[in-house]
Amino acid sequence: MANDRPLNQMVTAQWLLGGESIYWVAGKGWSDSFAEGTLYVDQPAADAALAEVQEFVKQRVVVGPYLIEVEVDKDGPKPTSARERIRAAHNATFDIDHGSWTARIAD
Amino acid sequence: MVVLRNGVPQPNEWVRVADDAALPEGAKAIVSLERWQAEREILRQRNTAIGVSLKSDQSPLLLADDLDHLSLVALEFPKFTDGRAFSYARVLRDRLGYRGEIRAVGQVLRDQYLFMTRVGIDTIEPPAEKRVEGYAEALKEFSVFYQPTNDRRETALRLRHGLDKVATAAE
Amino acid sequence: MYRYDQFDATFVRERTEQFRGQVARRLAGELTEEEFRPLRLKNGLYLQLHAYMLRVAIPYGELSSKQMRKLAFIARRYDKGYGHFTTRQNIQYNWPRLDDVPDLLAHLAEVEMHAIQTSGNCIRNVTADHLAGVIPDEVDDPRVWGEIIRQWSTLHPEFSYLPRKFKIAVIGTDTDRAAMRTHDIGLKIVRNDAGEMGFAFYTGGGQGRTPIIGPLVKGFVAKEDLLSYLDATLRVYNMHGRRDNIYKARIKILVQSLGAEEFGRQVEEEWLRIKDTVLKLPEAEVARIRSYFAPPAYETLPAYIPEFEAKKKADADFGRWVRANTDVHKVDGYTAVSISLKPVGAAPGDATADQMDVMADLSDAYSFGEIRVTHRQNIVLPNVRKQDLFDLWTKLKAVGLAEPNIGFVSDIIACPGLDYCNLANARSIPVAQRLSRRFSDPKRLSDIGELRLNISGCINACGHHHVGHIGILGVDKKGEEFYQVTLGGSSAEDISIGKILGPAFSYDQITDAIETVIDTYIDLRSEPSERFIDTYRRVGIEPFKEKVYGSSKERRPAAE
Ligand code: SF4
């Protein structure tokens, strides 16, 4: 790769029942919090983690695990794509109550 | 391997024969379209029943002149998402007037079974790992049907207008 | 409106129970996600970015007040208190849980609603002109035929595993309010030379990666042959549509590769074999269904109502709203009212549960309890007496639903985009919100005049960007959101596909770029009544390109 920074990755998936995005914490399990997700610096380790979590797919706890790219700066880890940043925030990026007339009448 | 007819498991009397294998003596045999086309004259002479298996890109129109000789046509579902054979079954029944057995093989899932019986498929070979009991249940999930097909189920439309009785009376 | 009889009611109940069983089998491990996915999709259930999303069918865009209240109830009980009305006249809930969906569906079934075939490679919920039945000059009421098509297509045993999704729209006038020719089959109700009613089939239109305007494949299909001709069309497609490449699997690609004429010939051949079979529609069934769409008990009223005309003059805001948000009605003294779901800064097409309840109440009070959903993501009360308009407007205003912007630039179509959608490249809603704030002055809006601005978060084009006068398409550049602009599209009877303006803009540049396009139009138009689309058609794309990318270096987008 042209990029010589280490490629950080994380394992993400969704809960089967609610579909919320979740992150794999090595040795512990799944967390709703991106910040708690385990960072994998080399590809073999990331692949091994992805293989390990397949058991949760079989057990019908999670769906669709995959690896995401993460960059680390002074504020900590952050997904490299807009998509994953929005997923990690667990919500739409605008105020979902904006449409309520009570809110609108108030402003 | 079992086959299902009306949801009921039955022993499979048919043997699928590879293109390079000899036909089993005295057993009902299913051959590929290619083999049928290559060996048609010999195969027609056979005393035991013969059937042809169609891949999902092989139209039953290719068998239009052969259907009198065939006791079975097998329609392959290579993936459950490949729904061409639903139309092939209707072409066989409605357009070509085929009266022999139509069998669905391959990725035939429980949730497609009712549709299959509705378009004229008689028997299915579910994938080995599937629970066959579920398939029988699937046939009972609906009592109302909107589309007229070649099965004997009355449509909501005909029942609404009393056309079912008319048809019965005329028979 | 249509009411279920015992057959329809039993059927929807059985379908709900079937889905309950499918969910149970998924949770019990009898179905893998791969096997379950097409089953849940056939019932409108997606797995999106943050949660499951359920798309509920609103067949041909018609709702009763009772149904609207149920939608509000569901928004409160199973969602976060709101829902999103879509370009296919459906409603989407963004936050249901998988294990709640069977109960949610049972609630819907109580008011004769369902989520059947709102997704998946099957015949989707049929759409229609939102002014069906109330607009003058209609050859026939599209809702009657929409309902017939709904029943015919519901769990069609032969056409439930098509190469790709299949969308049908019906219109009954020369004016096209349903983007009819962007559908797999667009049906226009017409009369032949003998004065008989029938259908013109525009087959093989579509948006997405390859936008195509549906060609006329058959100019007249008699009404009793509607279902047999549909069957024949679908059969040809099911057998011959491509299955090797998802991007080439829609019927439009088959029609293009064979040519409309050869495609029509193949359909004709199939159709002649099945035309005189049980598929022939009995007149009694058409009459039965038509009886449900009988006009409500309209009063005899004068066309000109002096107090109403006086109010319009006396109150400029009211007058502006009436001009923008009402349509002419076939009955004197009545009008069809659009409720804009695009108030300044809102998420286009979103309504809260409270708003849904208010709309239901107002429809009971003023519109015989009838409601329509438009493909531009607004709500219509189709039968309002002119003399009631002022009261209605006052009440809508009180709940923030009286935005006078129908047909204007802030009446934006926007898909859910990257805020919710798993397939998205970029966000749509916040872009729409910024634009709607930029163009919030009602006087500026009416000066700009009719302008259709449509935003899709990816090339799937749920936000109809190809056919917006101005279209915005979200693209992905190395994980960041960019926006490509197209000009000159239209989904109406003057249908056209927009042309790409040039390199894409960043999230922070797109609002300015659109404003430049609009300012350029204002400079170029021959007179204030020349619409944006007409100016564009007269001058072409170059002058817009020059202004947007032209001289000034700062304006040049960073990307590409
Ligand atoms: S256009 Fe793309 S981003 Fe928008 S809703 Fe459709 S699939 Fe999602």
mmCIF file of C-alpha atoms in Angstrom, chain B residues 16-169:
data_model
loop_
_atom_site.group_PDB
_atom_site.id
_atom_site.type_symbol
_atom_site.label_atom_id
_atom_site.label_comp_id
_atom_site.label_asym_id
_atom_site.label_seq_id
_atom_site.Cartn_x
_atom_site.Cartn_y
_atom_site.Cartn_z
ATOM 1 C CA ARG B 16 -30.748 -39.010 -12.097
ATOM 2 C CA VAL B 17 -28.220 -40.330 -14.548
ATOM 3 C CA ALA B 18 -24.987 -38.560 -15.375
ATOM 4 C CA ASP B 19 -24.339 -37.940 -19.056
ATOM 5 C CA ASP B 20 -21.554 -40.503 -19.254
ATOM 6 C CA ALA B 21 -23.218 -43.192 -17.127
ATOM 7 C CA ALA B 22 -25.205 -46.120 -18.440
ATOM 8 C CA LEU B 23 -28.956 -46.012 -17.913
ATOM 9 C CA PRO B 24 -29.964 -48.255 -15.011
ATOM 10 C CA GLU B 25 -31.927 -51.262 -16.222
ATOM 11 C CA GLY B 26 -35.579 -51.195 -15.219
ATOM 12 C CA ALA B 27 -35.380 -47.964 -13.224
ATOM 13 C CA LYS B 28 -37.031 -44.671 -14.041
ATOM 14 C CA ALA B 29 -34.270 -42.402 -15.266
ATOM 15 C CA ILE B 30 -33.822 -38.647 -15.600
ATOM 16 C CA VAL B 31 -31.289 -37.453 -18.176
ATOM 17 C CA SER B 32 -30.050 -34.013 -19.115
ATOM 18 C CA LEU B 33 -31.514 -32.137 -22.037
ATOM 19 C CA GLU B 34 -28.207 -32.521 -23.871
ATOM 20 C CA ARG B 35 -28.235 -36.256 -23.524
ATOM 21 C CA TRP B 36 -31.867 -36.473 -24.506
ATOM 22 C CA GLN B 37 -31.209 -34.464 -27.637
ATOM 23 C CA ALA B 38 -28.161 -36.558 -28.545
ATOM 24 C CA GLU B 39 -29.700 -39.947 -27.860
ATOM 25 C CA ARG B 40 -33.340 -39.226 -28.407
ATOM 26 C CA GLU B 41 -33.959 -42.095 -30.830
ATOM 27 C CA ILE B 42 -32.510 -44.725 -28.502
ATOM 28 C CA LEU B 43 -34.016 -43.271 -25.356
ATOM 29 C CA ARG B 44 -37.475 -43.271 -26.870
ATOM 30 C CA GLN B 45 -37.244 -47.017 -27.370
ATOM 31 C CA ARG B 46 -36.717 -47.602 -23.700
ATOM 32 C CA ASN B 47 -39.458 -49.556 -21.952
ATOM 33 C CA THR B 48 -39.044 -47.901 -18.593
ATOM 34 C CA ALA B 49 -40.175 -44.351 -17.993
ATOM 35 C CA ILE B 50 -37.790 -41.568 -18.835
ATOM 36 C CA GLY B 51 -37.586 -37.939 -17.810
ATOM 37 C CA VAL B 52 -35.527 -34.920 -18.790
ATOM 38 C CA SER B 53 -33.998 -32.353 -16.530
ATOM 39 C CA LEU B 54 -33.906 -28.700 -17.639
ATOM 40 C CA LYS B 55 -31.393 -26.210 -16.358
ATOM 41 C CA SER B 56 -32.739 -22.794 -15.491
ATOM 42 C CA ASP B 57 -31.587 -21.364 -18.824
ATOM 43 C CA GLN B 58 -33.198 -24.161 -20.862
ATOM 44 C CA SER B 59 -36.711 -23.353 -21.967
ATOM 45 C CA PRO B 60 -39.257 -26.155 -22.011
ATOM 46 C CA LEU B 61 -40.046 -25.106 -25.573
ATOM 47 C CA LEU B 62 -36.946 -27.094 -26.463
ATOM 48 C CA LEU B 63 -38.948 -30.192 -25.508
ATOM 49 C CA ALA B 64 -42.103 -29.197 -27.342
ATOM 50 C CA ASP B 65 -42.012 -32.185 -29.680
ATOM 51 C CA ASP B 66 -40.802 -34.676 -27.110
ATOM 52 C CA LEU B 67 -43.254 -34.327 -24.287
ATOM 53 C CA ASP B 68 -45.351 -37.332 -25.328
ATOM 54 C CA HIS B 69 -42.372 -39.525 -24.580
ATOM 55 C CA LEU B 70 -41.502 -38.023 -21.236
ATOM 56 C CA SER B 71 -43.065 -39.147 -17.962
ATOM 57 C CA LEU B 72 -41.281 -36.431 -16.040
ATOM 58 C CA VAL B 73 -39.706 -33.038 -16.583
ATOM 59 C CA ALA B 74 -37.394 -31.843 -13.832
ATOM 60 C CA LEU B 75 -36.884 -28.086 -13.467
ATOM 61 C CA GLU B 76 -33.686 -26.994 -11.781
ATOM 62 C CA PHE B 77 -33.494 -24.141 -9.298
ATOM 63 C CA PRO B 78 -29.737 -23.521 -9.136
ATOM 64 C CA LYS B 79 -30.327 -20.719 -6.628
ATOM 65 C CA PHE B 80 -33.606 -20.077 -4.884
ATOM 66 C CA THR B 81 -33.542 -16.552 -6.293
ATOM 67 C CA ASP B 82 -33.600 -17.839 -9.867
ATOM 68 C CA GLY B 83 -37.336 -17.930 -10.555
ATOM 69 C CA ARG B 84 -37.357 -18.764 -14.253
ATOM 70 C CA ALA B 85 -38.680 -22.255 -13.659
ATOM 71 C CA PHE B 86 -41.900 -20.852 -12.199
ATOM 72 C CA SER B 87 -42.686 -19.610 -15.678
ATOM 73 C CA TYR B 88 -41.348 -22.789 -17.293
ATOM 74 C CA ALA B 89 -43.827 -24.849 -15.307
ATOM 75 C CA ARG B 90 -46.666 -22.699 -16.567
ATOM 76 C CA VAL B 91 -45.404 -22.924 -20.125
ATOM 77 C CA LEU B 92 -45.277 -26.710 -19.793
ATOM 78 C CA ARG B 93 -48.789 -26.950 -18.421
ATOM 79 C CA ASP B 94 -50.669 -24.156 -20.148
ATOM 80 C CA ARG B 95 -48.911 -23.727 -23.422
ATOM 81 C CA LEU B 96 -47.568 -27.187 -24.156
ATOM 82 C CA GLY B 97 -50.373 -29.065 -22.418
ATOM 83 C CA TYR B 98 -47.967 -31.347 -20.604
ATOM 84 C CA ARG B 99 -49.724 -33.832 -18.289
ATOM 85 C CA GLY B 100 -46.761 -35.767 -16.910
ATOM 86 C CA GLU B 101 -44.958 -35.120 -13.668
ATOM 87 C CA ILE B 102 -43.135 -31.818 -13.166
ATOM 88 C CA ARG B 103 -40.515 -31.912 -10.483
ATOM 89 C CA ALA B 104 -38.539 -29.095 -8.904
ATOM 90 C CA VAL B 105 -34.964 -29.895 -7.940
ATOM 91 C CA GLY B 106 -32.114 -27.869 -6.480
ATOM 92 C CA GLN B 107 -32.554 -24.957 -4.101
ATOM 93 C CA VAL B 108 -36.247 -25.419 -3.476
ATOM 94 C CA LEU B 109 -37.100 -23.764 -0.211
ATOM 95 C CA ARG B 110 -40.077 -24.234 2.011
ATOM 96 C CA ASP B 111 -41.286 -20.697 1.445
ATOM 97 C CA GLN B 112 -41.480 -21.311 -2.286
ATOM 98 C CA TYR B 113 -43.270 -24.616 -2.114
ATOM 99 C CA LEU B 114 -46.801 -23.251 -2.236
ATOM 100 C CA PHE B 115 -45.912 -21.140 -5.267
ATOM 101 C CA MET B 116 -44.496 -24.238 -6.916
ATOM 102 C CA THR B 117 -47.633 -26.259 -6.443
ATOM 103 C CA ARG B 118 -49.633 -23.326 -7.788
ATOM 104 C CA VAL B 119 -47.757 -23.131 -11.096
ATOM 105 C CA GLY B 120 -48.096 -26.845 -11.795
ATOM 106 C CA ILE B 121 -45.130 -28.502 -10.134
ATOM 107 C CA ASP B 122 -46.126 -31.910 -8.689
ATOM 108 C CA THR B 123 -43.124 -33.014 -6.732
ATOM 109 C CA ILE B 124 -40.091 -31.377 -5.215
ATOM 110 C CA GLU B 125 -36.770 -32.624 -3.968
ATOM 111 C CA PRO B 126 -35.919 -30.449 -0.972
ATOM 112 C CA PRO B 127 -32.251 -29.976 -0.145
ATOM 113 C CA ALA B 128 -31.137 -32.834 2.118
ATOM 114 C CA GLU B 129 -30.458 -30.665 5.161
ATOM 115 C CA LYS B 130 -33.970 -29.176 5.328
ATOM 116 C CA ARG B 131 -36.755 -30.358 7.630
ATOM 117 C CA VAL B 132 -39.409 -31.825 5.363
ATOM 118 C CA GLU B 133 -42.204 -31.324 7.920
ATOM 119 C CA GLY B 134 -41.949 -27.579 7.377
ATOM 120 C CA TYR B 135 -42.763 -28.013 3.716
ATOM 121 C CA ALA B 136 -46.090 -29.649 4.492
ATOM 122 C CA GLU B 137 -46.946 -26.784 6.832
ATOM 123 C CA ALA B 138 -46.089 -24.277 4.125
ATOM 124 C CA LEU B 139 -48.900 -25.589 1.959
ATOM 125 C CA LYS B 140 -51.424 -24.749 4.644
ATOM 126 C CA GLU B 141 -50.396 -21.174 5.279
ATOM 127 C CA PHE B 142 -52.918 -19.620 2.909
ATOM 128 C CA SER B 143 -56.558 -20.208 2.178
ATOM 129 C CA VAL B 144 -57.060 -17.222 -0.133
ATOM 130 C CA PHE B 145 -55.556 -16.926 -3.605
ATOM 131 C CA TYR B 146 -55.718 -14.041 -6.002
ATOM 132 C CA GLN B 147 -54.257 -15.450 -9.207
ATOM 133 C CA PRO B 148 -55.909 -17.998 -11.426
ATOM 134 C CA THR B 149 -53.336 -20.659 -12.274
ATOM 135 C CA ASN B 150 -53.599 -24.207 -13.458
ATOM 136 C CA ASP B 151 -53.940 -25.657 -9.976
ATOM 137 C CA ARG B 152 -57.417 -26.357 -8.662
ATOM 138 C CA ARG B 153 -57.519 -23.621 -6.094
ATOM 139 C CA GLU B 154 -60.348 -21.164 -6.572
ATOM 140 C CA THR B 155 -59.448 -17.500 -6.635
ATOM 141 C CA ALA B 156 -60.954 -14.859 -4.401
ATOM 142 C CA LEU B 157 -62.421 -13.275 -7.501
ATOM 143 C CA ARG B 158 -64.322 -16.363 -8.590
ATOM 144 C CA LEU B 159 -65.557 -17.082 -5.089
ATOM 145 C CA ARG B 160 -66.774 -13.499 -4.698
ATOM 146 C CA HIS B 161 -68.886 -13.750 -7.786
ATOM 147 C CA GLY B 162 -70.086 -17.292 -7.313
ATOM 148 C CA LEU B 163 -68.177 -18.390 -10.400
ATOM 149 C CA ASP B 164 -66.812 -21.425 -8.582
ATOM 150 C CA LYS B 165 -70.307 -22.913 -8.426
ATOM 151 C CA VAL B 166 -70.936 -22.210 -12.071
ATOM 152 C CA ALA B 167 -67.771 -24.018 -13.035
ATOM 153 C CA THR B 168 -68.611 -27.036 -10.897
ATOM 154 C CA ALA B 169 -72.109 -27.243 -12.275
#
